[in-house]
Amino acid sequence: MALPQQHTISEDEAALYDRQIRLWGAEAQLRMRNASILIAGMRGLSNEVCKNIILAGVGSITILDHENITEQDFGSQFLIRGAALGTNRAAAAAEKARLLNPRVNVIVDQEDIVKKDDAFFQQFNIVCLVGCTIDQMIRVDDACRASEKRTGFYAANVYGFNGYIFCDLKDHHYRVERQEENAATVIIQKHHTYDSLSDVLLARFGFPTPRKLRRKVSPLLLAIQVLWQFQQQHGGRLPQSSSQEDLATMLQLRDTKLKDAQVDPAFVDDSLIQVLVSTGSAEIMPVCAVVGGYLAQDILKTLSAKDAPILNHYIYSGMEATGVVHHIKKE
Amino acid sequence: MERNSHLRTTIGEPLLNTVGASRVLMVGAGGIGCELLKNLVMSGFQDIVIIDLDTIDLSNLNRQFLFQKQHIKKSKAKIARESALEFNPNVRIEARHQNIKEEEFSVEWFKGFDLVMNALDNLDARRHVNKMCLAAKVPLIESGTAGYLGQVTVISGDLTECFDCLSKETPKTFPVCTIRSTPSTPIHCIVWAKSYLFGLLFGNAEDDDDEVMVKEDNADDETAKELETLKAESQALKTILAQAGQEGFTELVFNKVFGTDIERLRKMEDMWKTRAAPTPLNYNQIMDITGHLSQQLNVAPESTTLKDQRVWTLPETVTVFGDSLVRLTERLKELRESDPEASISFDKDDAETLDFVTATANLRAHVYGIEEKSRFDVKAMAGNIIPAIATTNAIVAGLMVMLAFKILNKRIADCKTTYLVYDSRGDRDQLLISEKLAKPNPRCYICRNAYIGLKIDTTTSTVQDFVDIMEDGGMTDVEIQENGRVIHDPDFDDNLGKTLAELQLTNGKFVDLVDVDDRKVIVYIIHRDSAALDGEKFILEGDVHKALVQQDKLRKTLEQLKAADAAEEALEAARKAASAPAHKHVEDSDIVMLEEEETRKRKRDGSLEILENGPLKKSSLTEPAHPSELGGGSQQPHAVSNDGVGDGTSAEQAVDVDEVVMVDGEEVDVVILE
Ligand SMILES: [Zn+2]
């Protein structure tokens, strides 16, 4: 993306961004300001992410969605207004998004993601897919990994009280500052390597005890992977809340998935699958706010090359009020 | 499929209806408040009152997304309401541009809500709302953020700890001699510039050394003498002020403050035996050099650094000193033409005052060989700025609504205190940590007390009437105080004949009562004209007798606790006595035990800290306390660093530490973590 690379923060920006520059520094702010981000799939969660990263002052954000606004979209997408019913989601959200921070270039793309070629994704610094199918996620992740621009890949979604973030930065270099006791600041350069989404899905755990397993992966993440599989086999649709048939399919998929992953089938309880089936299609504001807050924060962390981003899953459970990070590797 | 279909699927029809029928109060429409209001109007809430006395500032716009540039200087509550109604026009929002401490927001008013949510940024208002909610028996959701860190919790009567159950961090103070004679850190110089020099030059004559400097208790004769001398020096400076506006004024002030005063201090050899002596500065010497360097000074600073973030050179500092001194004295002169008592106070957003404090603090630092700071840093340290970002506020406000659902679903017991921790090094596996709600502290005066409302005509009822009412309820030899002021006790009955109104015991006042058996009750006065009391002389809201029974129980608990503490102390003493040098292994285990005790104590005492929307309390998971942005008085630097924060809960991860480590930009040896 041919953005003019600017090398300083203006005094106006310094005043506007004062409270955050005091947190992450002017260099991080500058990196964000020169960055381009794609958010594909406009949902409640995407609205949150857009709001947060636009406020932070990134260079440009492209919002991609080919669908039109339905009545129920108003329940979680606060960037759209009543009059926009029936119009394109991305276009409607962009109008309000621009007002959040006129310094950020908000670009609308109304094309279907399936029609976008790999080169499209490779022009961004960060690509973030919200609520997309697992097939799209894997394809776009692979495209980002092949990008010369080292495009970072995120995928996320919320299901009722629960939500996840997946992150693949391939090979990410960042710095960590540490205050020594003598008040000197030590800067440590680090890097993390990330597995691709398709590799992550092949992870084998080797039947450990539930206690050991729980430290590696949460039942919720495995249940969400089962949900992706269901969608894959059903033309992208989620299970219907009240469908016994869908629930039975989900339970079956759970059994095969856990067997393949070398995990005791009891690890992912029936009730958890049931909750995902009954609420999986719903996105509610507070859950979007929490997951969207972490997602935006992590995107900003990655852009600023300061501090460690999520490696490589973040799982939020609203019922338990926990947010855990799991590093899942192919192994 | 309509707007609420997602919500209905997730929380269910009955709870959705309860949420829709509830009335909630949101205190604060700032960083957390904007996010919270959006979440509430999008989550089925239909009846919301928001209150905030603040107006919108440019530096809010990076996170308070309901506000835009054209709203600067307008009421936060009102604009927040307007913006949120756009998300959902079907909600009733009442906006109050007022202080929550105003009298009209009485206990009765608080009783009109099903739930109160705090999105505040200062200790004082938090404590007030805490008390009002306890008295009104309304559950309260508390929240706080500072930088990446945050916290949410629930406060509810007997079920949980209240905001006052743990003691608060008091604002930091410094010994006066450190500030006036022997500074050793940048903050000492900044406090000197802001609280001493600035006040002396631009404040009122009566304003004494302010609250941040405390006189040492054990001041010996030497110290006393030194303090006398310092006082004389201050007087001498004030005489110079008379020459403001005349030729050479800047030089005069400069050479006095950074020259002669320092010369004198330097001669006190005893002071400099263990520390480096200060070096006086001379105005002309510096300015001479400036003349030679003027061309170099015009060269633009390196392009990646903001002017504000660069430490000024000495000549630059002197120039800023001169400019700001002249402008501030002129401003003061103008002000005093209309008001002889006028003064200028330091305000971090007032460029001239910040320039002056930055310049003088750095000149003093230069004199003492202390690190100089950029204007950007001085602003934070002198203005107690706490960094704040949208994402942390968004997460915290989301968690608050999740708690609201649980509370309205009558599941308070399922609520948890949740902390947002920050991971800089990638070695944490939990970013949100939840703990059970803490039980109330039995020693807490604020929540371990009965709150009883007394509806009474304060203009006709006397203190005697009040005493009678309480003694009829079962108290004996009652002692009455209001905000520390003694109204009545068995040895002081002068006020018995006075009306409550005469003694300012008016509507909304909290009155503390204690009887001969040390049983405490807090009565809040609800003024009602006699005609409105249905023929009664008074109406009690709450049962005094029941309250006294509870107080008896509490006293027993406290006695048991006291006994347990004494036993523990005795045990500790015995253990120490037993650890003779001969038993080395005992000694070792003793040390371990002591360390554990230390950790436990720290956790228990974890003082509350209040930040921008500051975390409520310091837990083992959050960083050391930061000062309040509005709390005033505190002088700590804001630095939020999260290294070393942790309790070792994380699993090992493949962390590659490679390449080089830089210390202040210099390359040094590679450091391997873990
Ligand atoms: Zn308490």
PDB file of N, CA and C in Angstrom, chain B residues 545-600:
ATOM      1  N   HIS B 545     -32.907  -1.613  66.631  1.00  0.00           N
ATOM      2  CA  HIS B 545     -32.650  -2.766  67.498  1.00  0.00           C
ATOM      3  C   HIS B 545     -31.858  -3.849  66.765  1.00  0.00           C
ATOM      4  N   LYS B 546     -32.318  -4.149  65.560  1.00  0.00           N
ATOM      5  CA  LYS B 546     -31.639  -5.174  64.764  1.00  0.00           C
ATOM      6  C   LYS B 546     -30.180  -4.775  64.494  1.00  0.00           C
ATOM      7  N   ALA B 547     -30.000  -3.493  64.218  1.00  0.00           N
ATOM      8  CA  ALA B 547     -28.653  -2.984  63.962  1.00  0.00           C
ATOM      9  C   ALA B 547     -27.759  -3.189  65.172  1.00  0.00           C
ATOM     10  N   LEU B 548     -28.322  -2.994  66.355  1.00  0.00           N
ATOM     11  CA  LEU B 548     -27.517  -3.137  67.568  1.00  0.00           C
ATOM     12  C   LEU B 548     -27.137  -4.597  67.807  1.00  0.00           C
ATOM     13  N   VAL B 549     -28.063  -5.492  67.501  1.00  0.00           N
ATOM     14  CA  VAL B 549     -27.756  -6.923  67.637  1.00  0.00           C
ATOM     15  C   VAL B 549     -26.588  -7.284  66.718  1.00  0.00           C
ATOM     16  N   GLN B 550     -26.652  -6.764  65.494  1.00  0.00           N
ATOM     17  CA  GLN B 550     -25.553  -7.016  64.538  1.00  0.00           C
ATOM     18  C   GLN B 550     -24.236  -6.452  65.048  1.00  0.00           C
ATOM     19  N   GLN B 551     -24.322  -5.273  65.634  1.00  0.00           N
ATOM     20  CA  GLN B 551     -23.116  -4.645  66.165  1.00  0.00           C
ATOM     21  C   GLN B 551     -22.512  -5.485  67.287  1.00  0.00           C
ATOM     22  N   ASP B 552     -23.374  -6.084  68.110  1.00  0.00           N
ATOM     23  CA  ASP B 552     -22.869  -6.962  69.178  1.00  0.00           C
ATOM     24  C   ASP B 552     -22.119  -8.145  68.591  1.00  0.00           C
ATOM     25  N   LYS B 553     -22.701  -8.715  67.547  1.00  0.00           N
ATOM     26  CA  LYS B 553     -22.067  -9.856  66.874  1.00  0.00           C
ATOM     27  C   LYS B 553     -20.708  -9.447  66.319  1.00  0.00           C
ATOM     28  N   LEU B 554     -20.703  -8.307  65.665  1.00  0.00           N
ATOM     29  CA  LEU B 554     -19.476  -7.809  65.048  1.00  0.00           C
ATOM     30  C   LEU B 554     -18.400  -7.617  66.100  1.00  0.00           C
ATOM     31  N   ARG B 555     -18.790  -7.080  67.249  1.00  0.00           N
ATOM     32  CA  ARG B 555     -17.806  -6.843  68.314  1.00  0.00           C
ATOM     33  C   ARG B 555     -17.171  -8.143  68.767  1.00  0.00           C
ATOM     34  N   LYS B 556     -18.001  -9.189  68.818  1.00  0.00           N
ATOM     35  CA  LYS B 556     -17.466 -10.510  69.201  1.00  0.00           C
ATOM     36  C   LYS B 556     -16.449 -10.975  68.169  1.00  0.00           C
ATOM     37  N   THR B 557     -16.814 -10.848  66.897  1.00  0.00           N
ATOM     38  CA  THR B 557     -15.884 -11.246  65.827  1.00  0.00           C
ATOM     39  C   THR B 557     -14.566 -10.499  65.968  1.00  0.00           C
ATOM     40  N   LEU B 558     -14.655  -9.220  66.230  1.00  0.00           N
ATOM     41  CA  LEU B 558     -13.449  -8.411  66.341  1.00  0.00           C
ATOM     42  C   LEU B 558     -12.591  -8.864  67.510  1.00  0.00           C
ATOM     43  N   GLU B 559     -13.256  -9.205  68.619  1.00  0.00           N
ATOM     44  CA  GLU B 559     -12.504  -9.689  69.783  1.00  0.00           C
ATOM     45  C   GLU B 559     -11.782 -10.986  69.437  1.00  0.00           C
ATOM     46  N   GLN B 560     -12.486 -11.863  68.730  1.00  0.00           N
ATOM     47  CA  GLN B 560     -11.852 -13.124  68.330  1.00  0.00           C
ATOM     48  C   GLN B 560     -10.647 -12.857  67.439  1.00  0.00           C
ATOM     49  N   LEU B 561     -10.829 -11.942  66.507  1.00  0.00           N
ATOM     50  CA  LEU B 561      -9.724 -11.607  65.604  1.00  0.00           C
ATOM     51  C   LEU B 561      -8.528 -11.087  66.377  1.00  0.00           C
ATOM     52  N   LYS B 562      -8.822 -10.252  67.346  1.00  0.00           N
ATOM     53  CA  LYS B 562      -7.775  -9.657  68.165  1.00  0.00           C
ATOM     54  C   LYS B 562      -7.014 -10.760  68.906  1.00  0.00           C
ATOM     55  N   ALA B 563      -7.784 -11.687  69.458  1.00  0.00           N
ATOM     56  CA  ALA B 563      -7.175 -12.797  70.194  1.00  0.00           C
ATOM     57  C   ALA B 563      -6.309 -13.634  69.252  1.00  0.00           C
ATOM     58  N   ALA B 564      -6.843 -13.868  68.036  1.00  0.00           N
ATOM     59  CA  ALA B 564      -6.097 -14.676  67.067  1.00  0.00           C
ATOM     60  C   ALA B 564      -4.795 -13.978  66.680  1.00  0.00           C
ATOM     61  N   ASP B 565      -4.872 -12.681  66.495  1.00  0.00           N
ATOM     62  CA  ASP B 565      -3.670 -11.913  66.156  1.00  0.00           C
ATOM     63  C   ASP B 565      -2.638 -12.004  67.262  1.00  0.00           C
ATOM     64  N   ALA B 566      -3.114 -11.881  68.494  1.00  0.00           N
ATOM     65  CA  ALA B 566      -2.208 -11.946  69.644  1.00  0.00           C
ATOM     66  C   ALA B 566      -1.539 -13.312  69.698  1.00  0.00           C
ATOM     67  N   ALA B 567      -2.332 -14.356  69.456  1.00  0.00           N
ATOM     68  CA  ALA B 567      -1.796 -15.716  69.487  1.00  0.00           C
ATOM     69  C   ALA B 567      -0.739 -15.886  68.405  1.00  0.00           C
ATOM     70  N   GLU B 568      -1.029 -15.342  67.232  1.00  0.00           N
ATOM     71  CA  GLU B 568      -0.084 -15.456  66.124  1.00  0.00           C
ATOM     72  C   GLU B 568       1.217 -14.755  66.459  1.00  0.00           C
ATOM     73  N   GLU B 569       1.093 -13.595  67.064  1.00  0.00           N
ATOM     74  CA  GLU B 569       2.270 -12.839  67.454  1.00  0.00           C
ATOM     75  C   GLU B 569       3.116 -13.617  68.450  1.00  0.00           C
ATOM     76  N   ALA B 570       2.425 -14.208  69.411  1.00  0.00           N
ATOM     77  CA  ALA B 570       3.118 -14.978  70.441  1.00  0.00           C
ATOM     78  C   ALA B 570       3.868 -16.141  69.793  1.00  0.00           C
ATOM     79  N   LEU B 571       3.189 -16.798  68.850  1.00  0.00           N
ATOM     80  CA  LEU B 571       3.773 -17.934  68.152  1.00  0.00           C
ATOM     81  C   LEU B 571       5.016 -17.510  67.391  1.00  0.00           C
ATOM     82  N   GLU B 572       4.875 -16.373  66.741  1.00  0.00           N
ATOM     83  CA  GLU B 572       5.981 -15.824  65.970  1.00  0.00           C
ATOM     84  C   GLU B 572       7.179 -15.556  66.870  1.00  0.00           C
ATOM     85  N   ALA B 573       6.888 -14.969  68.018  1.00  0.00           N
ATOM     86  CA  ALA B 573       7.953 -14.649  68.974  1.00  0.00           C
ATOM     87  C   ALA B 573       8.640 -15.931  69.435  1.00  0.00           C
ATOM     88  N   ALA B 574       7.813 -16.952  69.714  1.00  0.00           N
ATOM     89  CA  ALA B 574       8.351 -18.231  70.178  1.00  0.00           C
ATOM     90  C   ALA B 574       9.242 -18.847  69.103  1.00  0.00           C
ATOM     91  N   ARG B 575       8.791 -18.734  67.859  1.00  0.00           N
ATOM     92  CA  ARG B 575       9.524 -19.299  66.745  1.00  0.00           C
ATOM     93  C   ARG B 575      10.898 -18.621  66.616  1.00  0.00           C
ATOM     94  N   LYS B 576      10.870 -17.327  66.755  1.00  0.00           N
ATOM     95  CA  LYS B 576      12.113 -16.575  66.643  1.00  0.00           C
ATOM     96  C   LYS B 576      13.075 -16.977  67.746  1.00  0.00           C
ATOM     97  N   ALA B 577      12.527 -17.122  68.957  1.00  0.00           N
ATOM     98  CA  ALA B 577      13.357 -17.498  70.100  1.00  0.00           C
ATOM     99  C   ALA B 577      13.969 -18.869  69.871  1.00  0.00           C
ATOM    100  N   ALA B 578      13.201 -19.751  69.206  1.00  0.00           N
ATOM    101  CA  ALA B 578      13.660 -21.132  68.996  1.00  0.00           C
ATOM    102  C   ALA B 578      14.759 -21.224  67.942  1.00  0.00           C
ATOM    103  N   SER B 579      14.839 -20.245  67.074  1.00  0.00           N
ATOM    104  CA  SER B 579      15.794 -20.362  65.971  1.00  0.00           C
ATOM    105  C   SER B 579      17.180 -19.896  66.399  1.00  0.00           C
ATOM    106  N   ALA B 580      17.810 -20.706  67.204  1.00  0.00           N
ATOM    107  CA  ALA B 580      19.171 -20.423  67.651  1.00  0.00           C
ATOM    108  C   ALA B 580      20.133 -20.731  66.514  1.00  0.00           C
ATOM    109  N   PRO B 581      21.312 -20.086  66.483  1.00  0.00           N
ATOM    110  CA  PRO B 581      22.266 -20.299  65.388  1.00  0.00           C
ATOM    111  C   PRO B 581      22.621 -21.772  65.182  1.00  0.00           C
ATOM    112  N   ALA B 582      22.569 -22.565  66.248  1.00  0.00           N
ATOM    113  CA  ALA B 582      22.937 -23.975  66.130  1.00  0.00           C
ATOM    114  C   ALA B 582      22.006 -24.728  65.185  1.00  0.00           C
ATOM    115  N   HIS B 583      20.754 -24.322  65.129  1.00  0.00           N
ATOM    116  CA  HIS B 583      19.788 -25.036  64.286  1.00  0.00           C
ATOM    117  C   HIS B 583      19.619 -24.325  62.970  1.00  0.00           C
ATOM    118  N   LYS B 584      20.541 -24.551  62.098  1.00  0.00           N
ATOM    119  CA  LYS B 584      20.537 -23.781  60.866  1.00  0.00           C
ATOM    120  C   LYS B 584      19.292 -24.057  60.005  1.00  0.00           C
ATOM    121  N   HIS B 585      18.901 -25.324  59.985  1.00  0.00           N
ATOM    122  CA  HIS B 585      17.745 -25.656  59.130  1.00  0.00           C
ATOM    123  C   HIS B 585      16.486 -24.945  59.609  1.00  0.00           C
ATOM    124  N   VAL B 586      16.399 -24.773  60.914  1.00  0.00           N
ATOM    125  CA  VAL B 586      15.231 -24.062  61.454  1.00  0.00           C
ATOM    126  C   VAL B 586      15.237 -22.616  60.964  1.00  0.00           C
ATOM    127  N   GLU B 587      16.447 -22.081  61.015  1.00  0.00           N
ATOM    128  CA  GLU B 587      16.580 -20.695  60.589  1.00  0.00           C
ATOM    129  C   GLU B 587      16.120 -20.509  59.132  1.00  0.00           C
ATOM    130  N   ASP B 588      16.580 -21.438  58.305  1.00  0.00           N
ATOM    131  CA  ASP B 588      16.225 -21.353  56.896  1.00  0.00           C
ATOM    132  C   ASP B 588      14.714 -21.368  56.685  1.00  0.00           C
ATOM    133  N   SER B 589      14.075 -22.350  57.339  1.00  0.00           N
ATOM    134  CA  SER B 589      12.638 -22.466  57.122  1.00  0.00           C
ATOM    135  C   SER B 589      11.928 -21.237  57.686  1.00  0.00           C
ATOM    136  N   ASP B 590      12.536 -20.685  58.719  1.00  0.00           N
ATOM    137  CA  ASP B 590      11.970 -19.479  59.287  1.00  0.00           C
ATOM    138  C   ASP B 590      11.947 -18.350  58.275  1.00  0.00           C
ATOM    139  N   ILE B 591      13.057 -18.255  57.557  1.00  0.00           N
ATOM    140  CA  ILE B 591      13.155 -17.189  56.564  1.00  0.00           C
ATOM    141  C   ILE B 591      12.075 -17.357  55.507  1.00  0.00           C
ATOM    142  N   VAL B 592      11.925 -18.598  55.058  1.00  0.00           N
ATOM    143  CA  VAL B 592      10.905 -18.869  54.051  1.00  0.00           C
ATOM    144  C   VAL B 592       9.541 -18.454  54.568  1.00  0.00           C
ATOM    145  N   MET B 593       9.303 -18.835  55.821  1.00  0.00           N
ATOM    146  CA  MET B 593       8.008 -18.530  56.393  1.00  0.00           C
ATOM    147  C   MET B 593       7.785 -17.015  56.471  1.00  0.00           C
ATOM    148  N   LEU B 594       8.843 -16.349  56.880  1.00  0.00           N
ATOM    149  CA  LEU B 594       8.721 -14.901  56.993  1.00  0.00           C
ATOM    150  C   LEU B 594       8.414 -14.276  55.637  1.00  0.00           C
ATOM    151  N   GLU B 595       9.075 -14.819  54.615  1.00  0.00           N
ATOM    152  CA  GLU B 595       8.821 -14.278  53.279  1.00  0.00           C
ATOM    153  C   GLU B 595       7.381 -14.497  52.857  1.00  0.00           C
ATOM    154  N   GLU B 596       6.892 -15.710  53.166  1.00  0.00           N
ATOM    155  CA  GLU B 596       5.506 -15.996  52.814  1.00  0.00           C
ATOM    156  C   GLU B 596       4.565 -15.047  53.533  1.00  0.00           C
ATOM    157  N   GLU B 597       4.861 -14.852  54.802  1.00  0.00           N
ATOM    158  CA  GLU B 597       4.030 -13.970  55.605  1.00  0.00           C
ATOM    159  C   GLU B 597       4.042 -12.564  54.999  1.00  0.00           C
ATOM    160  N   GLU B 598       5.233 -12.169  54.573  1.00  0.00           N
ATOM    161  CA  GLU B 598       5.392 -10.843  53.981  1.00  0.00           C
ATOM    162  C   GLU B 598       4.504 -10.712  52.740  1.00  0.00           C
ATOM    163  N   THR B 599       4.541 -11.757  51.903  1.00  0.00           N
ATOM    164  CA  THR B 599       3.738 -11.736  50.681  1.00  0.00           C
ATOM    165  C   THR B 599       2.259 -11.678  51.032  1.00  0.00           C
ATOM    166  N   ARG B 600       1.890 -12.495  52.024  1.00  0.00           N
ATOM    167  CA  ARG B 600       0.490 -12.560  52.395  1.00  0.00           C
ATOM    168  C   ARG B 600       0.028 -11.197  52.905  1.00  0.00           C
TER     169      ARG B 600
END
